């Protein structure tokens, strides 16, 4: 009997193994194993771990000074402070995630489909008794599982480090906020993962899909804000000639344009979740500020504030996945 091809090992049951496992679950397990063993994931995960440990060390070093400030309404949320305070030497951890998270998503998905086709394994894999969409679903699900385990493990490591170092009891609201922040980070990376999978379906060369994904990331991270400033300075009238209502209207329009960027949506949402005293993500009028008492919001109120940002990230993720699904289902894989 001939031995199985290398790319089919793990997809077909071995001798004596139960045949009850679905092809989808078997492919997910194989993809998870391949992702965890890949050097690109090891390097990026190690980089994220190093930045996490550096940010955590800076936070623990400055936690006493941050919680002793009576002017800070968030001073009592010690574990949230571990994710937000800094002395200027290193940015907070959520800022690192906003920068490194897209790279992790791109690295896990830029060759999801085109590498299978360039290696000649895609047509042989589709000759097996599995649905075509199961392959695409397995690629996304496996990468999402790997990212979720990584970030939830880092969150629990941060909580454990804070408990050991400070000995302060964690409030349930802090735990919920940290878990919401972790889930939001996974959704943010899932958008870039789906975008890279879409490019891997669209382009046949892995180098082309990787460079296109990185170019999109650089545009939204660096050049989008520069272009926006140039356009605003060219077309915005002199602020000295505008009334307060007109200035507020222009500021609202600029903020709306900025929120077309996924990183801005992620930054707005994480800021609100990790800083309970943040009550609004837009400009406030003097009437709205009059009589306001600086006090933290409940977790329900913070979630209501960030729900538009979370909905935007989820919608962008679903759109990218739907486009990749549509293109892959109509793609000719025999050539």
mmCIF file of C-alpha atoms in Angstrom:
data_model
loop_
_atom_site.group_PDB
_atom_site.id
_atom_site.type_symbol
_atom_site.label_atom_id
_atom_site.label_comp_id
_atom_site.label_asym_id
_atom_site.label_seq_id
_atom_site.Cartn_x
_atom_site.Cartn_y
_atom_site.Cartn_z
ATOM 1 C CA UNK A 1 0.000 0.000 0.000
ATOM 2 C CA UNK A 2 1.393 3.395 -0.962
ATOM 3 C CA UNK A 3 2.095 5.914 1.785
ATOM 4 C CA UNK A 4 -0.060 9.043 2.068
ATOM 5 C CA UNK A 5 1.236 12.316 0.603
ATOM 6 C CA UNK A 6 2.727 14.685 3.165
ATOM 7 C CA UNK A 7 -0.016 17.260 2.794
ATOM 8 C CA UNK A 8 -2.696 14.630 3.525
ATOM 9 C CA UNK A 9 -1.151 13.390 6.749
ATOM 10 C CA UNK A 10 -3.409 14.493 9.553
ATOM 11 C CA UNK A 11 -6.384 14.886 7.193
ATOM 12 C CA UNK A 12 -6.982 11.148 6.866
ATOM 13 C CA UNK A 13 -7.394 8.932 9.945
ATOM 14 C CA UNK A 14 -4.564 6.602 10.832
ATOM 15 C CA UNK A 15 -5.023 2.829 11.302
ATOM 16 C CA UNK A 16 -7.169 2.145 14.333
ATOM 17 C CA UNK A 17 -8.221 5.787 14.676
ATOM 18 C CA UNK A 18 -11.921 6.655 14.876
ATOM 19 C CA UNK A 19 -13.565 7.950 11.711
ATOM 20 C CA UNK A 20 -16.061 10.076 13.651
ATOM 21 C CA UNK A 21 -14.011 13.286 13.389
ATOM 22 C CA UNK A 22 -15.322 15.627 10.708
ATOM 23 C CA UNK A 23 -12.954 16.705 7.919
ATOM 24 C CA UNK A 24 -13.320 20.321 9.046
ATOM 25 C CA UNK A 25 -12.150 19.623 12.618
ATOM 26 C CA UNK A 26 -9.253 17.540 11.334
ATOM 27 C CA UNK A 27 -8.141 20.358 9.010
ATOM 28 C CA UNK A 28 -8.427 22.893 11.844
ATOM 29 C CA UNK A 29 -6.177 20.774 14.075
ATOM 30 C CA UNK A 30 -3.646 20.396 11.273
ATOM 31 C CA UNK A 31 -3.651 24.134 10.514
ATOM 32 C CA UNK A 32 -3.241 25.009 14.201
ATOM 33 C CA UNK A 33 -0.256 22.665 14.438
ATOM 34 C CA UNK A 34 1.280 24.167 11.276
ATOM 35 C CA UNK A 35 0.781 27.738 12.498
ATOM 36 C CA UNK A 36 2.251 27.098 15.934
ATOM 37 C CA UNK A 37 5.318 25.401 14.450
ATOM 38 C CA UNK A 38 5.962 28.074 11.819
ATOM 39 C CA UNK A 39 8.913 30.385 12.392
ATOM 40 C CA UNK A 40 7.014 33.520 11.417
ATOM 41 C CA UNK A 41 4.464 32.919 14.189
ATOM 42 C CA UNK A 42 7.207 32.085 16.696
ATOM 43 C CA UNK A 43 9.086 35.290 15.848
ATOM 44 C CA UNK A 44 6.032 37.561 15.964
ATOM 45 C CA UNK A 45 4.657 35.893 19.108
ATOM 46 C CA UNK A 46 8.060 36.309 20.747
ATOM 47 C CA UNK A 47 8.127 39.981 19.745
ATOM 48 C CA UNK A 48 4.647 40.534 21.197
ATOM 49 C CA UNK A 49 5.680 38.706 24.385
ATOM 50 C CA UNK A 50 8.793 40.868 24.767
ATOM 51 C CA UNK A 51 6.819 44.090 24.312
ATOM 52 C CA UNK A 52 4.193 42.798 26.764
ATOM 53 C CA UNK A 53 6.802 42.034 29.416
ATOM 54 C CA UNK A 54 8.486 45.407 28.857
ATOM 55 C CA UNK A 55 5.200 47.310 29.151
ATOM 56 C CA UNK A 56 4.217 45.283 32.217
ATOM 57 C CA UNK A 57 7.546 46.037 33.905
ATOM 58 C CA UNK A 58 7.172 49.775 33.238
ATOM 59 C CA UNK A 59 3.585 49.684 34.549
ATOM 60 C CA UNK A 60 4.527 47.833 37.742
ATOM 61 C CA UNK A 61 7.405 50.259 38.323
ATOM 62 C CA UNK A 62 5.113 53.304 38.090
ATOM 63 C CA UNK A 63 1.924 51.831 39.570
ATOM 64 C CA UNK A 64 2.414 53.440 42.979
ATOM 65 C CA UNK A 65 2.756 56.949 41.552
ATOM 66 C CA UNK A 66 -0.225 56.472 39.225
ATOM 67 C CA UNK A 67 -2.618 55.212 41.904
ATOM 68 C CA UNK A 68 -1.578 57.939 44.366
ATOM 69 C CA UNK A 69 -2.679 60.792 42.084
ATOM 70 C CA UNK A 70 -5.931 62.177 43.589
ATOM 71 C CA UNK A 71 -6.736 64.044 40.356
ATOM 72 C CA UNK A 72 -7.033 60.796 38.376
ATOM 73 C CA UNK A 73 -10.588 59.359 38.488
ATOM 74 C CA UNK A 74 -9.232 55.972 37.331
ATOM 75 C CA UNK A 75 -6.657 55.635 40.101
ATOM 76 C CA UNK A 76 -8.621 52.881 41.880
ATOM 77 C CA UNK A 77 -8.570 50.571 38.827
ATOM 78 C CA UNK A 78 -5.136 49.120 39.501
ATOM 79 C CA UNK A 79 -5.234 46.291 36.962
ATOM 80 C CA UNK A 80 -6.449 48.587 34.217
ATOM 81 C CA UNK A 81 -3.539 50.864 35.055
ATOM 82 C CA UNK A 82 -1.175 47.989 34.279
ATOM 83 C CA UNK A 83 -2.326 48.239 30.657
ATOM 84 C CA UNK A 84 -2.367 52.026 30.338
ATOM 85 C CA UNK A 85 0.278 53.793 32.458
ATOM 86 C CA UNK A 86 3.762 54.525 31.182
ATOM 87 C CA UNK A 87 6.730 56.681 32.076
ATOM 88 C CA UNK A 88 7.494 57.595 28.458
ATOM 89 C CA UNK A 89 10.186 54.965 27.920
ATOM 90 C CA UNK A 90 7.763 52.430 26.397
ATOM 91 C CA UNK A 91 4.207 52.860 25.078
ATOM 92 C CA UNK A 92 1.365 51.008 26.835
ATOM 93 C CA UNK A 93 0.637 47.462 25.714
ATOM 94 C CA UNK A 94 -2.557 48.340 23.808
ATOM 95 C CA UNK A 95 -0.547 50.799 21.689
ATOM 96 C CA UNK A 96 1.873 47.987 20.818
ATOM 97 C CA UNK A 97 -1.047 45.763 19.834
ATOM 98 C CA UNK A 98 -2.418 48.475 17.560
ATOM 99 C CA UNK A 99 0.934 48.416 15.747
ATOM 100 C CA UNK A 100 2.038 44.757 15.916
ATOM 101 C CA UNK A 101 -1.396 43.109 15.760
ATOM 102 C CA UNK A 102 -1.910 43.740 12.023
ATOM 103 C CA UNK A 103 1.507 42.225 11.276
ATOM 104 C CA UNK A 104 0.510 39.070 13.138
ATOM 105 C CA UNK A 105 -2.761 38.809 11.217
ATOM 106 C CA UNK A 106 -0.992 39.405 7.881
ATOM 107 C CA UNK A 107 1.704 36.832 8.684
ATOM 108 C CA UNK A 108 -0.882 34.149 9.462
ATOM 109 C CA UNK A 109 -2.983 34.641 6.336
ATOM 110 C CA UNK A 110 -1.055 36.121 3.408
ATOM 111 C CA UNK A 111 -0.253 32.666 1.923
ATOM 112 C CA UNK A 112 -3.292 30.747 3.143
ATOM 113 C CA UNK A 113 -4.557 29.795 -0.341
ATOM 114 C CA UNK A 114 -1.983 30.783 -2.955
ATOM 115 C CA UNK A 115 0.785 28.749 -1.266
ATOM 116 C CA UNK A 116 -1.394 25.632 -1.507
ATOM 117 C CA UNK A 117 -1.915 26.267 -5.207
ATOM 118 C CA UNK A 118 1.708 27.120 -5.975
ATOM 119 C CA UNK A 119 2.838 23.932 -4.205
ATOM 120 C CA UNK A 120 0.363 21.846 -6.192
ATOM 121 C CA UNK A 121 -1.491 20.619 -3.111
ATOM 122 C CA UNK A 122 -4.720 22.588 -3.550
ATOM 123 C CA UNK A 123 -6.140 20.521 -6.418
ATOM 124 C CA UNK A 124 -5.109 17.257 -4.727
ATOM 125 C CA UNK A 125 -6.683 18.412 -1.480
ATOM 126 C CA UNK A 126 -9.924 19.338 -3.227
ATOM 127 C CA UNK A 127 -9.986 15.846 -4.775
ATOM 128 C CA UNK A 128 -10.633 14.479 -1.276
ATOM 129 C CA UNK A 129 -14.225 14.101 0.042
ATOM 130 C CA UNK A 130 -14.327 17.569 1.629
ATOM 131 C CA UNK A 131 -16.215 20.726 0.748
ATOM 132 C CA UNK A 132 -14.318 23.530 -0.876
ATOM 133 C CA UNK A 133 -15.452 26.127 1.674
ATOM 134 C CA UNK A 134 -14.231 23.890 4.524
ATOM 135 C CA UNK A 135 -10.649 24.667 3.527
ATOM 136 C CA UNK A 136 -11.162 28.428 3.732
ATOM 137 C CA UNK A 137 -13.123 28.146 6.982
ATOM 138 C CA UNK A 138 -10.456 25.918 8.501
ATOM 139 C CA UNK A 139 -7.680 28.365 7.576
ATOM 140 C CA UNK A 140 -9.482 31.247 9.273
ATOM 141 C CA UNK A 141 -10.690 29.277 12.298
ATOM 142 C CA UNK A 142 -7.264 27.806 13.035
ATOM 143 C CA UNK A 143 -5.515 31.182 12.866
ATOM 144 C CA UNK A 144 -8.215 32.758 15.035
ATOM 145 C CA UNK A 145 -7.796 30.005 17.634
ATOM 146 C CA UNK A 146 -4.030 30.577 17.746
ATOM 147 C CA UNK A 147 -4.434 34.357 18.150
ATOM 148 C CA UNK A 148 -7.139 33.962 20.809
ATOM 149 C CA UNK A 149 -5.047 31.565 22.889
ATOM 150 C CA UNK A 150 -2.040 33.883 22.644
ATOM 151 C CA UNK A 151 -3.839 37.029 23.799
ATOM 152 C CA UNK A 152 -5.989 35.452 26.478
ATOM 153 C CA UNK A 153 -2.842 33.803 27.859
ATOM 154 C CA UNK A 154 -1.083 37.189 27.968
ATOM 155 C CA UNK A 155 -4.079 38.741 29.739
ATOM 156 C CA UNK A 156 -4.110 36.010 32.382
ATOM 157 C CA UNK A 157 -0.336 36.370 32.754
ATOM 158 C CA UNK A 158 -0.783 40.108 33.372
ATOM 159 C CA UNK A 159 -3.486 39.469 35.970
ATOM 160 C CA UNK A 160 -1.356 36.851 37.707
ATOM 161 C CA UNK A 161 1.683 39.133 37.700
ATOM 162 C CA UNK A 162 -0.364 41.929 39.214
ATOM 163 C CA UNK A 163 -1.752 39.652 41.927
ATOM 164 C CA UNK A 164 1.693 38.357 42.866
ATOM 165 C CA UNK A 165 3.353 41.779 42.807
ATOM 166 C CA UNK A 166 0.719 43.937 44.477
ATOM 167 C CA UNK A 167 -1.462 41.471 46.347
ATOM 168 C CA UNK A 168 -4.509 43.655 45.625
ATOM 169 C CA UNK A 169 -7.814 41.933 44.991
ATOM 170 C CA UNK A 170 -9.176 42.345 41.482
ATOM 171 C CA UNK A 171 -12.657 43.785 41.073
ATOM 172 C CA UNK A 172 -15.090 41.905 38.777
ATOM 173 C CA UNK A 173 -15.557 45.003 36.609
ATOM 174 C CA UNK A 174 -11.798 45.164 35.970
ATOM 175 C CA UNK A 175 -11.713 41.504 34.930
ATOM 176 C CA UNK A 176 -14.637 42.032 32.549
ATOM 177 C CA UNK A 177 -12.986 45.096 31.018
ATOM 178 C CA UNK A 178 -9.709 43.230 30.506
ATOM 179 C CA UNK A 179 -11.513 40.290 28.873
ATOM 180 C CA UNK A 180 -13.440 42.710 26.634
ATOM 181 C CA UNK A 181 -10.165 44.391 25.689
ATOM 182 C CA UNK A 182 -8.667 40.993 24.834
ATOM 183 C CA UNK A 183 -11.684 40.004 22.732
ATOM 184 C CA UNK A 184 -11.515 43.368 20.945
ATOM 185 C CA UNK A 185 -7.827 42.798 20.167
ATOM 186 C CA UNK A 186 -8.682 39.398 18.666
ATOM 187 C CA UNK A 187 -11.407 40.992 16.508
ATOM 188 C CA UNK A 188 -8.953 43.679 15.368
ATOM 189 C CA UNK A 189 -6.375 41.079 14.341
ATOM 190 C CA UNK A 190 -9.139 38.989 12.726
ATOM 191 C CA UNK A 191 -9.835 41.896 10.352
ATOM 192 C CA UNK A 192 -6.239 41.926 9.133
ATOM 193 C CA UNK A 193 -6.245 38.127 8.989
ATOM 194 C CA UNK A 194 -9.324 38.132 6.760
ATOM 195 C CA UNK A 195 -7.857 40.905 4.617
ATOM 196 C CA UNK A 196 -4.665 38.894 4.079
ATOM 197 C CA UNK A 197 -6.680 35.743 3.291
ATOM 198 C CA UNK A 198 -8.673 37.772 0.747
ATOM 199 C CA UNK A 199 -5.431 38.882 -0.902
ATOM 200 C CA UNK A 200 -4.127 35.300 -0.878
ATOM 201 C CA UNK A 201 -7.240 34.282 -2.820
ATOM 202 C CA UNK A 202 -7.014 37.242 -5.199
ATOM 203 C CA UNK A 203 -3.299 36.964 -6.059
ATOM 204 C CA UNK A 204 -1.546 33.776 -7.109
ATOM 205 C CA UNK A 205 1.901 34.842 -5.861
ATOM 206 C CA UNK A 206 2.522 34.860 -2.114
ATOM 207 C CA UNK A 207 4.982 37.762 -2.411
ATOM 208 C CA UNK A 208 2.349 39.895 -4.144
ATOM 209 C CA UNK A 209 -0.297 39.237 -1.490
ATOM 210 C CA UNK A 210 2.178 39.885 1.340
ATOM 211 C CA UNK A 211 3.429 43.167 -0.134
ATOM 212 C CA UNK A 212 -0.126 44.343 -0.884
ATOM 213 C CA UNK A 213 -1.247 43.615 2.683
ATOM 214 C CA UNK A 214 1.762 45.429 4.148
ATOM 215 C CA UNK A 215 1.188 48.382 1.804
ATOM 216 C CA UNK A 216 -2.441 48.656 2.979
ATOM 217 C CA UNK A 217 -1.287 48.483 6.604
ATOM 218 C CA UNK A 218 1.329 51.205 6.044
ATOM 219 C CA UNK A 219 -1.171 53.444 4.262
ATOM 220 C CA UNK A 220 -3.709 53.274 7.083
ATOM 221 C CA UNK A 221 -1.058 53.502 9.817
ATOM 222 C CA UNK A 222 1.140 56.317 8.471
ATOM 223 C CA UNK A 223 0.048 57.957 5.234
ATOM 224 C CA UNK A 224 -3.706 58.243 5.839
ATOM 225 C CA UNK A 225 -3.258 60.737 8.682
ATOM 226 C CA UNK A 226 -0.682 62.708 6.675
ATOM 227 C CA UNK A 227 -2.995 62.979 3.663
ATOM 228 C CA UNK A 228 -5.886 63.947 5.907
ATOM 229 C CA UNK A 229 -3.864 66.772 7.481
ATOM 230 C CA UNK A 230 -2.874 68.048 4.016
ATOM 231 C CA UNK A 231 -6.480 68.012 2.778
ATOM 232 C CA UNK A 232 -7.781 69.662 5.943
ATOM 233 C CA UNK A 233 -5.153 72.411 5.868
ATOM 234 C CA UNK A 234 -5.869 73.061 2.177
ATOM 235 C CA UNK A 235 -9.676 73.224 2.332
ATOM 236 C CA UNK A 236 -10.503 74.141 5.943
ATOM 237 C CA UNK A 237 -11.227 77.838 6.418
ATOM 238 C CA UNK A 238 -9.316 79.901 8.951
ATOM 239 C CA UNK A 239 -10.510 78.712 12.403
ATOM 240 C CA UNK A 240 -10.454 82.335 13.599
ATOM 241 C CA UNK A 241 -13.319 83.185 11.243
ATOM 242 C CA UNK A 242 -15.561 80.313 12.370
ATOM 243 C CA UNK A 243 -18.092 80.177 15.163
ATOM 244 C CA UNK A 244 -17.955 77.544 17.891
ATOM 245 C CA UNK A 245 -20.737 75.556 16.222
ATOM 246 C CA UNK A 246 -18.858 75.532 12.910
ATOM 247 C CA UNK A 247 -15.599 74.486 14.584
ATOM 248 C CA UNK A 248 -17.413 71.652 16.355
ATOM 249 C CA UNK A 249 -18.981 70.612 13.054
ATOM 250 C CA UNK A 250 -15.596 70.529 11.295
ATOM 251 C CA UNK A 251 -14.031 68.605 14.168
ATOM 252 C CA UNK A 252 -16.853 66.069 14.053
ATOM 253 C CA UNK A 253 -16.363 65.605 10.303
ATOM 254 C CA UNK A 254 -12.618 65.059 10.740
ATOM 255 C CA UNK A 255 -13.178 62.522 13.521
ATOM 256 C CA UNK A 256 -15.680 60.671 11.324
ATOM 257 C CA UNK A 257 -13.163 60.476 8.475
ATOM 258 C CA UNK A 258 -10.482 59.264 10.883
ATOM 259 C CA UNK A 259 -12.757 56.453 12.022
ATOM 260 C CA UNK A 260 -12.672 54.931 8.556
ATOM 261 C CA UNK A 261 -9.294 53.538 9.653
ATOM 262 C CA UNK A 262 -9.470 50.223 11.584
ATOM 263 C CA UNK A 263 -6.611 51.236 13.878
ATOM 264 C CA UNK A 264 -8.527 54.370 14.922
ATOM 265 C CA UNK A 265 -11.596 52.288 15.757
ATOM 266 C CA UNK A 266 -9.423 49.974 17.838
ATOM 267 C CA UNK A 267 -7.726 52.876 19.625
ATOM 268 C CA UNK A 268 -11.029 54.563 20.469
ATOM 269 C CA UNK A 269 -12.558 51.343 21.781
ATOM 270 C CA UNK A 270 -9.563 50.288 23.886
ATOM 271 C CA UNK A 271 -9.219 53.768 25.363
ATOM 272 C CA UNK A 272 -12.822 53.671 26.562
ATOM 273 C CA UNK A 273 -12.617 50.124 27.899
ATOM 274 C CA UNK A 274 -9.339 50.605 29.770
ATOM 275 C CA UNK A 275 -10.111 54.129 31.042
ATOM 276 C CA UNK A 276 -13.574 54.085 32.688
ATOM 277 C CA UNK A 277 -13.581 57.870 33.122
ATOM 278 C CA UNK A 278 -13.793 58.408 29.329
ATOM 279 C CA UNK A 279 -17.379 59.416 28.648
ATOM 280 C CA UNK A 280 -17.303 60.370 24.985
ATOM 281 C CA UNK A 281 -15.162 59.736 21.907
ATOM 282 C CA UNK A 282 -16.068 63.015 20.230
ATOM 283 C CA UNK A 283 -15.872 66.733 21.050
ATOM 284 C CA UNK A 284 -18.056 67.942 23.924
ATOM 285 C CA UNK A 285 -19.780 71.291 24.103
ATOM 286 C CA UNK A 286 -19.693 73.521 27.164
ATOM 287 C CA UNK A 287 -23.367 72.699 27.815
ATOM 288 C CA UNK A 288 -22.546 68.991 27.932
ATOM 289 C CA UNK A 289 -19.598 69.550 30.269
ATOM 290 C CA UNK A 290 -21.478 71.850 32.637
ATOM 291 C CA UNK A 291 -22.209 70.081 35.903
ATOM 292 C CA UNK A 292 -20.470 66.870 34.851
ATOM 293 C CA UNK A 293 -18.750 65.039 37.715
ATOM 294 C CA UNK A 294 -15.505 63.248 36.770
ATOM 295 C CA UNK A 295 -16.403 59.682 37.777
ATOM 296 C CA UNK A 296 -15.856 56.307 36.072
ATOM 297 C CA UNK A 297 -18.541 54.747 33.915
ATOM 298 C CA UNK A 298 -19.973 51.308 34.518
ATOM 299 C CA UNK A 299 -18.938 48.502 32.206
ATOM 300 C CA UNK A 300 -22.368 48.588 30.546
ATOM 301 C CA UNK A 301 -22.098 52.309 29.803
ATOM 302 C CA UNK A 302 -18.563 51.930 28.433
ATOM 303 C CA UNK A 303 -19.728 49.132 26.150
ATOM 304 C CA UNK A 304 -22.535 51.351 24.877
ATOM 305 C CA UNK A 305 -19.980 54.069 24.075
ATOM 306 C CA UNK A 306 -17.668 51.733 22.134
ATOM 307 C CA UNK A 307 -20.360 49.639 20.447
ATOM 308 C CA UNK A 308 -20.215 51.638 17.150
ATOM 309 C CA UNK A 309 -16.440 51.058 16.967
ATOM 310 C CA UNK A 310 -16.794 47.359 17.739
ATOM 311 C CA UNK A 311 -19.597 47.039 15.184
ATOM 312 C CA UNK A 312 -17.401 48.729 12.576
ATOM 313 C CA UNK A 313 -14.527 46.306 13.163
ATOM 314 C CA UNK A 314 -16.855 43.294 13.052
ATOM 315 C CA UNK A 315 -18.522 44.572 9.872
ATOM 316 C CA UNK A 316 -15.158 45.126 8.149
ATOM 317 C CA UNK A 317 -14.057 41.621 9.179
ATOM 318 C CA UNK A 318 -17.257 40.047 7.844
ATOM 319 C CA UNK A 319 -16.989 41.946 4.550
ATOM 320 C CA UNK A 320 -13.403 40.762 3.977
ATOM 321 C CA UNK A 321 -14.353 37.180 4.803
ATOM 322 C CA UNK A 322 -17.421 37.303 2.527
ATOM 323 C CA UNK A 323 -15.338 38.629 -0.384
ATOM 324 C CA UNK A 324 -12.669 35.964 0.077
ATOM 325 C CA UNK A 325 -15.385 33.299 0.330
ATOM 326 C CA UNK A 326 -17.044 34.535 -2.871
ATOM 327 C CA UNK A 327 -13.796 34.692 -4.840
ATOM 328 C CA UNK A 328 -12.565 31.323 -3.619
ATOM 329 C CA UNK A 329 -15.828 29.526 -4.395
ATOM 330 C CA UNK A 330 -15.755 30.869 -7.980
ATOM 331 C CA UNK A 331 -12.038 30.342 -8.496
ATOM 332 C CA UNK A 332 -10.668 27.860 -11.008
ATOM 333 C CA UNK A 333 -8.178 25.714 -9.097
ATOM 334 C CA UNK A 334 -7.197 23.276 -11.848
ATOM 335 C CA UNK A 335 -4.839 25.762 -13.536
#
